[in-house]
mmCIF file of the C-alpha atoms, coordinates in Angstrom:
data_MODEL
# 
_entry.id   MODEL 
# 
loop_
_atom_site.group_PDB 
_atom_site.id 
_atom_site.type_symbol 
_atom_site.label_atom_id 
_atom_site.label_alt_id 
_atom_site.label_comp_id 
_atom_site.label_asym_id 
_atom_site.label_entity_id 
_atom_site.label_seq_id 
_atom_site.pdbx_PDB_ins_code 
_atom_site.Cartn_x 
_atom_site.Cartn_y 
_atom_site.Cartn_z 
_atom_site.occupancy 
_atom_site.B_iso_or_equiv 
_atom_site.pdbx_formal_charge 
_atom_site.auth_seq_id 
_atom_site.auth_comp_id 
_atom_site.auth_asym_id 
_atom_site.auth_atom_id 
_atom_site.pdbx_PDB_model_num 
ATOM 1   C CA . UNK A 1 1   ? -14.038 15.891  -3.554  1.00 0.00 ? 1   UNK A CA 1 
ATOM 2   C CA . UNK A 1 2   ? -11.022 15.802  -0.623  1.00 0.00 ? 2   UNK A CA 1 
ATOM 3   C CA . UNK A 1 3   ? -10.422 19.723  0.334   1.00 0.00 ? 3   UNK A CA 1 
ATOM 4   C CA . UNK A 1 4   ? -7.554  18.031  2.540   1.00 0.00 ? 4   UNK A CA 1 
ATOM 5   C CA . UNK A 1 5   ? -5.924  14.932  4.114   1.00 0.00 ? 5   UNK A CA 1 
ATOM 6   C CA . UNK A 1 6   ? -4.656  15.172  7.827   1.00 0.00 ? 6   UNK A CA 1 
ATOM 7   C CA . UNK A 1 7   ? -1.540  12.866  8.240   1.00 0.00 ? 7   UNK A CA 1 
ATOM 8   C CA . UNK A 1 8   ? -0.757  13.116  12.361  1.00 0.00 ? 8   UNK A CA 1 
ATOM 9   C CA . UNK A 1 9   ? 1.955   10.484  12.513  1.00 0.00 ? 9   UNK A CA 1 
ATOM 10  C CA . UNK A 1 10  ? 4.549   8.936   10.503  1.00 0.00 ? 10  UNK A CA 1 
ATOM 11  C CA . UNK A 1 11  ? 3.299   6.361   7.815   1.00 0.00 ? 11  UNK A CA 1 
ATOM 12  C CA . UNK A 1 12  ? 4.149   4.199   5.106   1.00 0.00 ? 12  UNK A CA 1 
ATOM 13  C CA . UNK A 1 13  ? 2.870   5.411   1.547   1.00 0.00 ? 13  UNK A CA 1 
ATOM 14  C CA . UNK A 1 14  ? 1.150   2.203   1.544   1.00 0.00 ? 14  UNK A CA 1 
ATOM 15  C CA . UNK A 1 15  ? -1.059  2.904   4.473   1.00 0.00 ? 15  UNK A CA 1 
ATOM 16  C CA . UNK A 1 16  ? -1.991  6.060   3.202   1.00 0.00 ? 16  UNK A CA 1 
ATOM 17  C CA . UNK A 1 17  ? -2.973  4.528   -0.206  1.00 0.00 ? 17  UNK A CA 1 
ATOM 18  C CA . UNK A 1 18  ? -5.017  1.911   2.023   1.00 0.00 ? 18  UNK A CA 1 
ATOM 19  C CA . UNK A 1 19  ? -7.110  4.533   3.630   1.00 0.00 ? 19  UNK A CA 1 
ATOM 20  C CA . UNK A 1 20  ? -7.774  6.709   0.956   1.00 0.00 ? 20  UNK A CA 1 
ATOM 21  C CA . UNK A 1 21  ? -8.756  2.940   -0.963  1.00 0.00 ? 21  UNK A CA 1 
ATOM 22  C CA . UNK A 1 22  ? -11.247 1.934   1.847   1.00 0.00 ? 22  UNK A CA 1 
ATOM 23  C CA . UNK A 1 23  ? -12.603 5.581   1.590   1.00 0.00 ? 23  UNK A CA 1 
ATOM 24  C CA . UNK A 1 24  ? -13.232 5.983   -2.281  1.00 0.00 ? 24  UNK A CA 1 
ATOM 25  C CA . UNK A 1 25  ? -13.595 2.712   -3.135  1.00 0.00 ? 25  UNK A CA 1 
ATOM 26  C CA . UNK A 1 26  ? -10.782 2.304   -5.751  1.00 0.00 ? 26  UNK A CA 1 
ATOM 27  C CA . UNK A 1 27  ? -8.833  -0.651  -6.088  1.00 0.00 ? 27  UNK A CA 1 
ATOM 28  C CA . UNK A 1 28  ? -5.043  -0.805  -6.204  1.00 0.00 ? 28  UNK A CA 1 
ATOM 29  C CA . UNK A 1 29  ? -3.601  -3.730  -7.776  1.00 0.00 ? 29  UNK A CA 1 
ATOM 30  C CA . UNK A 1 30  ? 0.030   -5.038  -8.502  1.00 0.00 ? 30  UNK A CA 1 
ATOM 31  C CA . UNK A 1 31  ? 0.254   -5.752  -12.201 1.00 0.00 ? 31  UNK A CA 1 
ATOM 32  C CA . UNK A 1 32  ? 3.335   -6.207  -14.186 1.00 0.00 ? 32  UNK A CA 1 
ATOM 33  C CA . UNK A 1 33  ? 5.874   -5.333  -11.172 1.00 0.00 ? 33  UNK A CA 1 
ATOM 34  C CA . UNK A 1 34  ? 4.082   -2.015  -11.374 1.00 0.00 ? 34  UNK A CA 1 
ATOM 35  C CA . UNK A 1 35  ? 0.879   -0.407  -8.657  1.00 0.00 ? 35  UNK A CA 1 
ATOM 36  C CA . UNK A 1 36  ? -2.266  0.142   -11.096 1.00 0.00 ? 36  UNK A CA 1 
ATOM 37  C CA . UNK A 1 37  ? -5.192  2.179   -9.524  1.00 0.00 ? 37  UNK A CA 1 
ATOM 38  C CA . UNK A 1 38  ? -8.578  1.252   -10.955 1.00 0.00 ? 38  UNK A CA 1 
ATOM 39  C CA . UNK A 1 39  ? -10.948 3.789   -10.728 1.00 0.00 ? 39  UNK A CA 1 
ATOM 40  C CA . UNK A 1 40  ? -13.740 1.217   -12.605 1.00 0.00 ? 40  UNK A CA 1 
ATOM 41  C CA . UNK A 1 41  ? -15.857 3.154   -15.280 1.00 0.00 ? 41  UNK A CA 1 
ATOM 42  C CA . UNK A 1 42  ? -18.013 1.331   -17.997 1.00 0.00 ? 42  UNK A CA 1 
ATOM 43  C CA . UNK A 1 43  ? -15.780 1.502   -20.578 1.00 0.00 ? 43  UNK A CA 1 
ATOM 44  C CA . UNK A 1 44  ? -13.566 -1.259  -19.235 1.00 0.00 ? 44  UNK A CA 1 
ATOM 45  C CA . UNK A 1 45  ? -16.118 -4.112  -18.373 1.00 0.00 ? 45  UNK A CA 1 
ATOM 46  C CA . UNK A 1 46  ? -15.926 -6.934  -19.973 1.00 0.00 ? 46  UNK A CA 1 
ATOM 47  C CA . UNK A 1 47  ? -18.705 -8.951  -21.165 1.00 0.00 ? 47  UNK A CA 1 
ATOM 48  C CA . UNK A 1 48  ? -19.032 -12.689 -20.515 1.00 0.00 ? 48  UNK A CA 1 
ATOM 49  C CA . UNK A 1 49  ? -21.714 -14.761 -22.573 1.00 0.00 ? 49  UNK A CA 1 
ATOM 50  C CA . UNK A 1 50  ? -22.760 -18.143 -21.060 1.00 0.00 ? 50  UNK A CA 1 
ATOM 51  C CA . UNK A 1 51  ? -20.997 -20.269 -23.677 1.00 0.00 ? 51  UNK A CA 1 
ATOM 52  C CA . UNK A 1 52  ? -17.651 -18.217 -22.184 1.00 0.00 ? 52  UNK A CA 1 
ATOM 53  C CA . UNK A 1 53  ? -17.999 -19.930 -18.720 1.00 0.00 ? 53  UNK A CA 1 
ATOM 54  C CA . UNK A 1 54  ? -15.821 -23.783 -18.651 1.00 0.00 ? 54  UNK A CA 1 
ATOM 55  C CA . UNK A 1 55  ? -17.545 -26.148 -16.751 1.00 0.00 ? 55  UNK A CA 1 
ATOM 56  C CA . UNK A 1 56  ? -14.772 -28.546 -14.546 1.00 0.00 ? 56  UNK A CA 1 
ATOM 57  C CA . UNK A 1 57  ? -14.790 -31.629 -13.796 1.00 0.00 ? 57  UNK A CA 1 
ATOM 58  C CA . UNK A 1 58  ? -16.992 -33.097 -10.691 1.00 0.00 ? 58  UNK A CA 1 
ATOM 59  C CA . UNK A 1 59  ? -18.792 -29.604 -10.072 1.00 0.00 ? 59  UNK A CA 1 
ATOM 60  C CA . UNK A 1 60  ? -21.977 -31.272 -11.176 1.00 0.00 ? 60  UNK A CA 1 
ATOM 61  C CA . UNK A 1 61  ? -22.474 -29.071 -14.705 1.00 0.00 ? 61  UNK A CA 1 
ATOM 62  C CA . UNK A 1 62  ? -23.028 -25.571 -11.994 1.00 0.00 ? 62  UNK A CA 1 
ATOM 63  C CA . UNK A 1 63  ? -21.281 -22.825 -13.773 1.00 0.00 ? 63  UNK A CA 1 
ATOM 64  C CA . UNK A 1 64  ? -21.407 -20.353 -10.560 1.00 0.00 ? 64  UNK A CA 1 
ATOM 65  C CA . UNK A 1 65  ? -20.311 -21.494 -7.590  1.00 0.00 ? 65  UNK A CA 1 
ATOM 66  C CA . UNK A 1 66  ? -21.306 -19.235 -4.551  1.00 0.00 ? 66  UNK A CA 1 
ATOM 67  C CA . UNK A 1 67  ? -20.754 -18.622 -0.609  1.00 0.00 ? 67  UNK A CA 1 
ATOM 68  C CA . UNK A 1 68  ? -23.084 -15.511 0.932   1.00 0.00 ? 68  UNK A CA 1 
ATOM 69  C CA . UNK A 1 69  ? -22.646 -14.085 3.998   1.00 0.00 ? 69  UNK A CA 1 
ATOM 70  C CA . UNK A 1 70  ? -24.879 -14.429 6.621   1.00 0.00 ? 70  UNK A CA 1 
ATOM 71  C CA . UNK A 1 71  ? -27.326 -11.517 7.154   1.00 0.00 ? 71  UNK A CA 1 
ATOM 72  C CA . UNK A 1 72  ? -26.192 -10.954 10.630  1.00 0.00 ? 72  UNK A CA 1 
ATOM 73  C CA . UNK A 1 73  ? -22.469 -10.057 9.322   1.00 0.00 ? 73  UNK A CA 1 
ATOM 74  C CA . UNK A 1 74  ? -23.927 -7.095  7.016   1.00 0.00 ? 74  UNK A CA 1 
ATOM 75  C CA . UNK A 1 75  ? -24.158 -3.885  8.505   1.00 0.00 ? 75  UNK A CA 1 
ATOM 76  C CA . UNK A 1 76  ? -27.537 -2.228  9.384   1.00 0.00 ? 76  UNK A CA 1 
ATOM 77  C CA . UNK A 1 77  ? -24.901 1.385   9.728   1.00 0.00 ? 77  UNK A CA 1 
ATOM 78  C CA . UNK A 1 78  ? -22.500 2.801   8.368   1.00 0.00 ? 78  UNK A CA 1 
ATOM 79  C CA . UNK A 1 79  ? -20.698 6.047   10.250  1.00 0.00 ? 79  UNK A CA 1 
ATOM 80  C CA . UNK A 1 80  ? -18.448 8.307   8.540   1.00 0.00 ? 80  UNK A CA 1 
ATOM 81  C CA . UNK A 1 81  ? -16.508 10.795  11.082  1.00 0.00 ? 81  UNK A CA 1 
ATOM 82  C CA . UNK A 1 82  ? -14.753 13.879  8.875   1.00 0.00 ? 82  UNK A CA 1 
ATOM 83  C CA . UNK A 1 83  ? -13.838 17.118  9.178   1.00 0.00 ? 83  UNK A CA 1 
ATOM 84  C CA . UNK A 1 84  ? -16.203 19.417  7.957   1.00 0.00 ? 84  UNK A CA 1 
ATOM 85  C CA . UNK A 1 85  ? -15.067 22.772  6.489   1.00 0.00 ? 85  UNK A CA 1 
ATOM 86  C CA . UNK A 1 86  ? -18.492 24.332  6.967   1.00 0.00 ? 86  UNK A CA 1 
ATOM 87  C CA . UNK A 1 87  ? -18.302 23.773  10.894  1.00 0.00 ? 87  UNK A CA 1 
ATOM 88  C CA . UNK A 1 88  ? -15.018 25.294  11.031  1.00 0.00 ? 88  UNK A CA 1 
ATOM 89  C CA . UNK A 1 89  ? -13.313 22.152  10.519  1.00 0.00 ? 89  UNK A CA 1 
ATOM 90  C CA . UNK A 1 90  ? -14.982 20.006  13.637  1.00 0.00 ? 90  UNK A CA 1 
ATOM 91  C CA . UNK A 1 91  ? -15.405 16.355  13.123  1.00 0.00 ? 91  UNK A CA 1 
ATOM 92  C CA . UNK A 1 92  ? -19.223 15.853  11.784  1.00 0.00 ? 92  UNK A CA 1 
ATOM 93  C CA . UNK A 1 93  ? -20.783 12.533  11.355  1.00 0.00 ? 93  UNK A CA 1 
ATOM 94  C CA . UNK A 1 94  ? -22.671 11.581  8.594   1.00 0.00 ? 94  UNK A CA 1 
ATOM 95  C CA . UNK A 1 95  ? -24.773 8.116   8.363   1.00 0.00 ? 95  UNK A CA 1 
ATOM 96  C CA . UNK A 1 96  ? -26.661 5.861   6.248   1.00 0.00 ? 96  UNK A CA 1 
ATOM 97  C CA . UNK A 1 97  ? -28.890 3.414   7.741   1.00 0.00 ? 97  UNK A CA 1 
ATOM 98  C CA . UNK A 1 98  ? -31.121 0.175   5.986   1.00 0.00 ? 98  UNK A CA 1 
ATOM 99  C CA . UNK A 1 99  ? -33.681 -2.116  7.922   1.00 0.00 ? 99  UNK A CA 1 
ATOM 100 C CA . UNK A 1 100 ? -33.346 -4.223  5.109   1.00 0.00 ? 100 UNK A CA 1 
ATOM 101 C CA . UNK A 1 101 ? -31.438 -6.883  6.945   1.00 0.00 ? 101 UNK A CA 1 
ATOM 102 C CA . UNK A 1 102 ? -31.780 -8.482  10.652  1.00 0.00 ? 102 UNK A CA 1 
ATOM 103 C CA . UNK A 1 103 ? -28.210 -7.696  11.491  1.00 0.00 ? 103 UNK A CA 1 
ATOM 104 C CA . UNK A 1 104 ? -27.131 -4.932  14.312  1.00 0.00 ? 104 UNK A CA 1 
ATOM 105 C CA . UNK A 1 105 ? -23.832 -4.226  12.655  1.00 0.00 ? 105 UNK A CA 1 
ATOM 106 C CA . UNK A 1 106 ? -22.932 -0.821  12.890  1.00 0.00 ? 106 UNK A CA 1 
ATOM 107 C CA . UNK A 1 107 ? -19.350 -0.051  10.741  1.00 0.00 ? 107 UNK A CA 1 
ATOM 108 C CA . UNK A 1 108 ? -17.468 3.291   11.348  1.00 0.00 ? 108 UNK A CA 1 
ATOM 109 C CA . UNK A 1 109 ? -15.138 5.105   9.669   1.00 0.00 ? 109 UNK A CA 1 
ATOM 110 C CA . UNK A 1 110 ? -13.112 7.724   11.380  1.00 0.00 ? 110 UNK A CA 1 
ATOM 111 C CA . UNK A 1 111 ? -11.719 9.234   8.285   1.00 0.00 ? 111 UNK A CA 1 
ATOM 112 C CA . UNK A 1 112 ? -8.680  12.180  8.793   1.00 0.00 ? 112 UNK A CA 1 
ATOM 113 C CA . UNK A 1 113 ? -10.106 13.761  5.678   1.00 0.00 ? 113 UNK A CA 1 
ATOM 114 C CA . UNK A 1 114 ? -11.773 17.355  5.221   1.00 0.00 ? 114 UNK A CA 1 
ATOM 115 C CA . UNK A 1 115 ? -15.052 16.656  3.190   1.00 0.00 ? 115 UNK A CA 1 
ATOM 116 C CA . UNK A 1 116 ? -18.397 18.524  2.897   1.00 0.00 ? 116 UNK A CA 1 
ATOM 117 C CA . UNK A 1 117 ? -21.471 17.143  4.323   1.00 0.00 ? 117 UNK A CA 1 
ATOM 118 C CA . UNK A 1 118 ? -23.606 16.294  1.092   1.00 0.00 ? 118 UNK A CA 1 
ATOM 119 C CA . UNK A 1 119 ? -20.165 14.311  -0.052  1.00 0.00 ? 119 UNK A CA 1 
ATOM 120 C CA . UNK A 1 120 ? -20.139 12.751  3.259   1.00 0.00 ? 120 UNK A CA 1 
ATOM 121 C CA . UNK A 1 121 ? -23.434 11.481  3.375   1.00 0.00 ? 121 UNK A CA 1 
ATOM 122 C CA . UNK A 1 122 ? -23.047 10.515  -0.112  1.00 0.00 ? 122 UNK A CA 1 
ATOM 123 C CA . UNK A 1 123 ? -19.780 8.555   0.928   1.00 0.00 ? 123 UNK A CA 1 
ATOM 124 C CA . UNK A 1 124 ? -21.877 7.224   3.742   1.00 0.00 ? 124 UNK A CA 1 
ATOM 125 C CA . UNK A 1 125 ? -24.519 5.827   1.256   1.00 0.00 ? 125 UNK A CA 1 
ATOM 126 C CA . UNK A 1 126 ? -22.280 4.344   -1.228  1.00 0.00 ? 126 UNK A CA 1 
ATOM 127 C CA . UNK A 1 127 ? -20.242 2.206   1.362   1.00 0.00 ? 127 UNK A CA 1 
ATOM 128 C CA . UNK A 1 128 ? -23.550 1.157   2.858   1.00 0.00 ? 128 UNK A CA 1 
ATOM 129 C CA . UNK A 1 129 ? -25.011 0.034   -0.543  1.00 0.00 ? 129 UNK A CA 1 
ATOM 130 C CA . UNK A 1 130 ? -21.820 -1.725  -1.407  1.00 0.00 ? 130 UNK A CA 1 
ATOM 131 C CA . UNK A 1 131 ? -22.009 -3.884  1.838   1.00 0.00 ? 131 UNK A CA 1 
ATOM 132 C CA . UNK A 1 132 ? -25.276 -5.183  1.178   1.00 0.00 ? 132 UNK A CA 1 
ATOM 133 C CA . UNK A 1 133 ? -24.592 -6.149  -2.157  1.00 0.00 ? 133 UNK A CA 1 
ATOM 134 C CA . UNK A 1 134 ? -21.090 -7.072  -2.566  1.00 0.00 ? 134 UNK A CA 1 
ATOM 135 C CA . UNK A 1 135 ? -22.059 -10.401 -0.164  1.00 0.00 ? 135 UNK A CA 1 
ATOM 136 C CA . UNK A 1 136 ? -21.944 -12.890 -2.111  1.00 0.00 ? 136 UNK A CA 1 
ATOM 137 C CA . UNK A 1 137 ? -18.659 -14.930 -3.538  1.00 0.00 ? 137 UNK A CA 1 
ATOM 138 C CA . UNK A 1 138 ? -19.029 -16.264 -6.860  1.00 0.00 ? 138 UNK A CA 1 
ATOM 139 C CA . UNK A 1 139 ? -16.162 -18.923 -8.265  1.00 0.00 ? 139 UNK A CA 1 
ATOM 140 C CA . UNK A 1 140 ? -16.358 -20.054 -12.256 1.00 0.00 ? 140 UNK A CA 1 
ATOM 141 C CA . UNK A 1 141 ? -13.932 -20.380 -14.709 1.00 0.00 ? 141 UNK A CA 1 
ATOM 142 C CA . UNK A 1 142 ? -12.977 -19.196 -17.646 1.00 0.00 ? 142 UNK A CA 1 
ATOM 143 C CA . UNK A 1 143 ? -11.334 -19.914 -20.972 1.00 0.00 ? 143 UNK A CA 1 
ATOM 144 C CA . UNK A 1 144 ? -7.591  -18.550 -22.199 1.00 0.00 ? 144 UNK A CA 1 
ATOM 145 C CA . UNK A 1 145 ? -9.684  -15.824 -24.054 1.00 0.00 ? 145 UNK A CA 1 
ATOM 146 C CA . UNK A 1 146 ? -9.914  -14.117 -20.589 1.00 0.00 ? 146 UNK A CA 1 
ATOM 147 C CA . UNK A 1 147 ? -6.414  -14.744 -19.225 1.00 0.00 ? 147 UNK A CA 1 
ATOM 148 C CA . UNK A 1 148 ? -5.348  -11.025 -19.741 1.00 0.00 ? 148 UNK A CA 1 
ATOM 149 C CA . UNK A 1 149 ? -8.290  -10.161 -16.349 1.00 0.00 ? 149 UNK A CA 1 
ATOM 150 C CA . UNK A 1 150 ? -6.675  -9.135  -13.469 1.00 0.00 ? 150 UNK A CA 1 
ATOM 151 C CA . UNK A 1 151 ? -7.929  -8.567  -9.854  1.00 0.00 ? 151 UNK A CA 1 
ATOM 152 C CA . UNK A 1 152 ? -10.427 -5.413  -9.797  1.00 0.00 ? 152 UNK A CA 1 
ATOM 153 C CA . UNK A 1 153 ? -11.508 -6.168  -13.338 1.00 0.00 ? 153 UNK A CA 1 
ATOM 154 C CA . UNK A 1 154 ? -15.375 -6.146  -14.270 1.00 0.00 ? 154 UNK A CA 1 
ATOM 155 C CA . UNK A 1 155 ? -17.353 -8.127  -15.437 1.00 0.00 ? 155 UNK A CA 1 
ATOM 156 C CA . UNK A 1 156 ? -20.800 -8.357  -16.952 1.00 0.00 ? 156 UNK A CA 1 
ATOM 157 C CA . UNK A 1 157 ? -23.155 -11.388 -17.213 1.00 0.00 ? 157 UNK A CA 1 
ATOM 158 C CA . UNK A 1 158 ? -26.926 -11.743 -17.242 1.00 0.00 ? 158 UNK A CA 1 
ATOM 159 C CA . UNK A 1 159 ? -27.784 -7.786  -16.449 1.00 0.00 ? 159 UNK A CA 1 
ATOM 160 C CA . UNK A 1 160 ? -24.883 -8.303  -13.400 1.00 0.00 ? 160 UNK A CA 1 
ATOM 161 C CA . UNK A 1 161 ? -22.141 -6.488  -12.930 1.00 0.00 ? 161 UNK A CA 1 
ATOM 162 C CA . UNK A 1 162 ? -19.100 -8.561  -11.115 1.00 0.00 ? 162 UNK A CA 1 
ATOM 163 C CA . UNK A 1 163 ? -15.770 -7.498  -9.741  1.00 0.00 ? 163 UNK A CA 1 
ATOM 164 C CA . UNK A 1 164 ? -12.962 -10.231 -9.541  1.00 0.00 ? 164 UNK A CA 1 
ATOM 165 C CA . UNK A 1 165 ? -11.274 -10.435 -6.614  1.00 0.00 ? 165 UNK A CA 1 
ATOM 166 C CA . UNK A 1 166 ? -8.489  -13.095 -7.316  1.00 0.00 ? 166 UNK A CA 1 
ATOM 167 C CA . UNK A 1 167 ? -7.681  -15.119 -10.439 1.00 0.00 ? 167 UNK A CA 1 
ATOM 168 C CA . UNK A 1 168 ? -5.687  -18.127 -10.895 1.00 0.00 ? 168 UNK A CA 1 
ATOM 169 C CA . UNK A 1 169 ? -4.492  -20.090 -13.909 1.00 0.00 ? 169 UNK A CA 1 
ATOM 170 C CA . UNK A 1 170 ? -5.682  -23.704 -13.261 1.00 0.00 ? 170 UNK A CA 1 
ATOM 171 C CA . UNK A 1 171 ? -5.201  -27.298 -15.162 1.00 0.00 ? 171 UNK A CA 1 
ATOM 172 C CA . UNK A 1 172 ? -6.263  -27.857 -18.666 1.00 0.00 ? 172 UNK A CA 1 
ATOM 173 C CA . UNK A 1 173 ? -5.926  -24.165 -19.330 1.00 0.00 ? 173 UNK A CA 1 
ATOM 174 C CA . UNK A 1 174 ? -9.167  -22.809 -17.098 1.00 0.00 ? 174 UNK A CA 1 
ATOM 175 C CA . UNK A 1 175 ? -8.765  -19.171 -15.465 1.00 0.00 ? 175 UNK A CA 1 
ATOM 176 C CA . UNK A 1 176 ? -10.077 -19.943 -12.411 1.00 0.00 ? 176 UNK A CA 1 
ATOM 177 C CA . UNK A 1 177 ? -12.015 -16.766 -11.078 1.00 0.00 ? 177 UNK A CA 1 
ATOM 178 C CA . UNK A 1 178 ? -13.175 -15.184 -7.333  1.00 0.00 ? 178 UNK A CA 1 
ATOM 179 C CA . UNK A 1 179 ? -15.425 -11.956 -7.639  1.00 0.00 ? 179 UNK A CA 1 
ATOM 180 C CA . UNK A 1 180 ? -18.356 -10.651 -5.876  1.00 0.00 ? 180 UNK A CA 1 
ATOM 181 C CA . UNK A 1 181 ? -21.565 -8.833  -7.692  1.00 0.00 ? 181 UNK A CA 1 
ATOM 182 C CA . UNK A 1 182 ? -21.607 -5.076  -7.343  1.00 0.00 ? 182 UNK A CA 1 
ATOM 183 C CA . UNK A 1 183 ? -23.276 -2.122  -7.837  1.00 0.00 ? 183 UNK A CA 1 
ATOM 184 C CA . UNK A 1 184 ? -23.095 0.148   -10.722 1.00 0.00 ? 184 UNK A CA 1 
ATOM 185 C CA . UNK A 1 185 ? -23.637 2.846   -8.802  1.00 0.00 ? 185 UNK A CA 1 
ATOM 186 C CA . UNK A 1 186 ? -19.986 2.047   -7.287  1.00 0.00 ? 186 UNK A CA 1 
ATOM 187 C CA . UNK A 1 187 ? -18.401 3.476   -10.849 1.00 0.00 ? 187 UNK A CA 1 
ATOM 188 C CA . UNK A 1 188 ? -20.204 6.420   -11.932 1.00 0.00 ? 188 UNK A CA 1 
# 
């Protein structure tokens, strides 16, 4: 819940779209000529069955493909800098911290936005959560069934939840897909 947004210089639209993206976690995707903003909720995931997935040529029958991050790039911290109402609008820091990983990685967010503190800390939590577990790539494919996804779509497979990232129309009619697994806790 935003009680208010301080804009101290000139800027685009688009870099105020940016910030408040990288803050609440929506995505904002170009669809049609036209700017979509996908606030993810259940009802829109699609589910993918393994008999769904197209296995190409010379990728040795694997239907996922993956790259993960190293454990040293995730953070350990995540700061969030606001202005807090309650403290008669002061910057306040709110943080969530794991030592679940080995890395020292310590993100912040100076954020020009007027929040309370639980919403903070909850902001603080969600970004952190989302870090450790959206660190993993996955690449598969897909038949023409799926062609209507679209960057920011979800999907489900095996108790996962995935969001695609990119998606490109290959040879032979395979929707070649880039997502990362997420957290359900991301769209409630």
């Amino acid at each position: 819940n935003i009680e208010g947004f301080v804009i101290n210089e000139i800027s685009s639209g688009r870099a105020c779209l940016e910030l408040l993206k990288s803050i609440f976690l929506f995505d904002i995707v170009l669809s049609e000529g036209k700017l979509k903003f996908n606030f993810n909720n259940y009802k829109d995931i699609t589910y993918i069955d393994e008999q769904d997935f197209v296995v190409e040529e010379g990728n040795n029958q694997k239907i996922f493909t993956f790259t993960k991050l190293e454990e040293l790039e995730l953070a350990k911290k995540i700061e969030i800098s606001y202005i807090s109402r309650a403290r008669n609008y002061e910057l306040n820091t709110q943080y969530a911290l794991t030592y679940l990983n080995e890395g020292e990685k310590i993100i912040s967010l100076d954020l020009p936005i007027v929040l309370n503190d639980h919403d903070a800390k909850a902001l603080a939590e969600n970004h952190l959560l989302l870090n450790q577990t959206e660190n993993i790539i996955y690449e598969f494919a897909l038949g023409p069934k799926y062609f209507y996804l679209e960057p920011a779509c979800l999907l489900h497979y095996k108790a996962e939840l995935y969001k695609i990232i990119s998606c490109n129309l290959g040879a032979n009619n395979i929707y070649k897909i880039i997502a990362v697994r997420t957290s359900s806790s991301r769209y409630n």
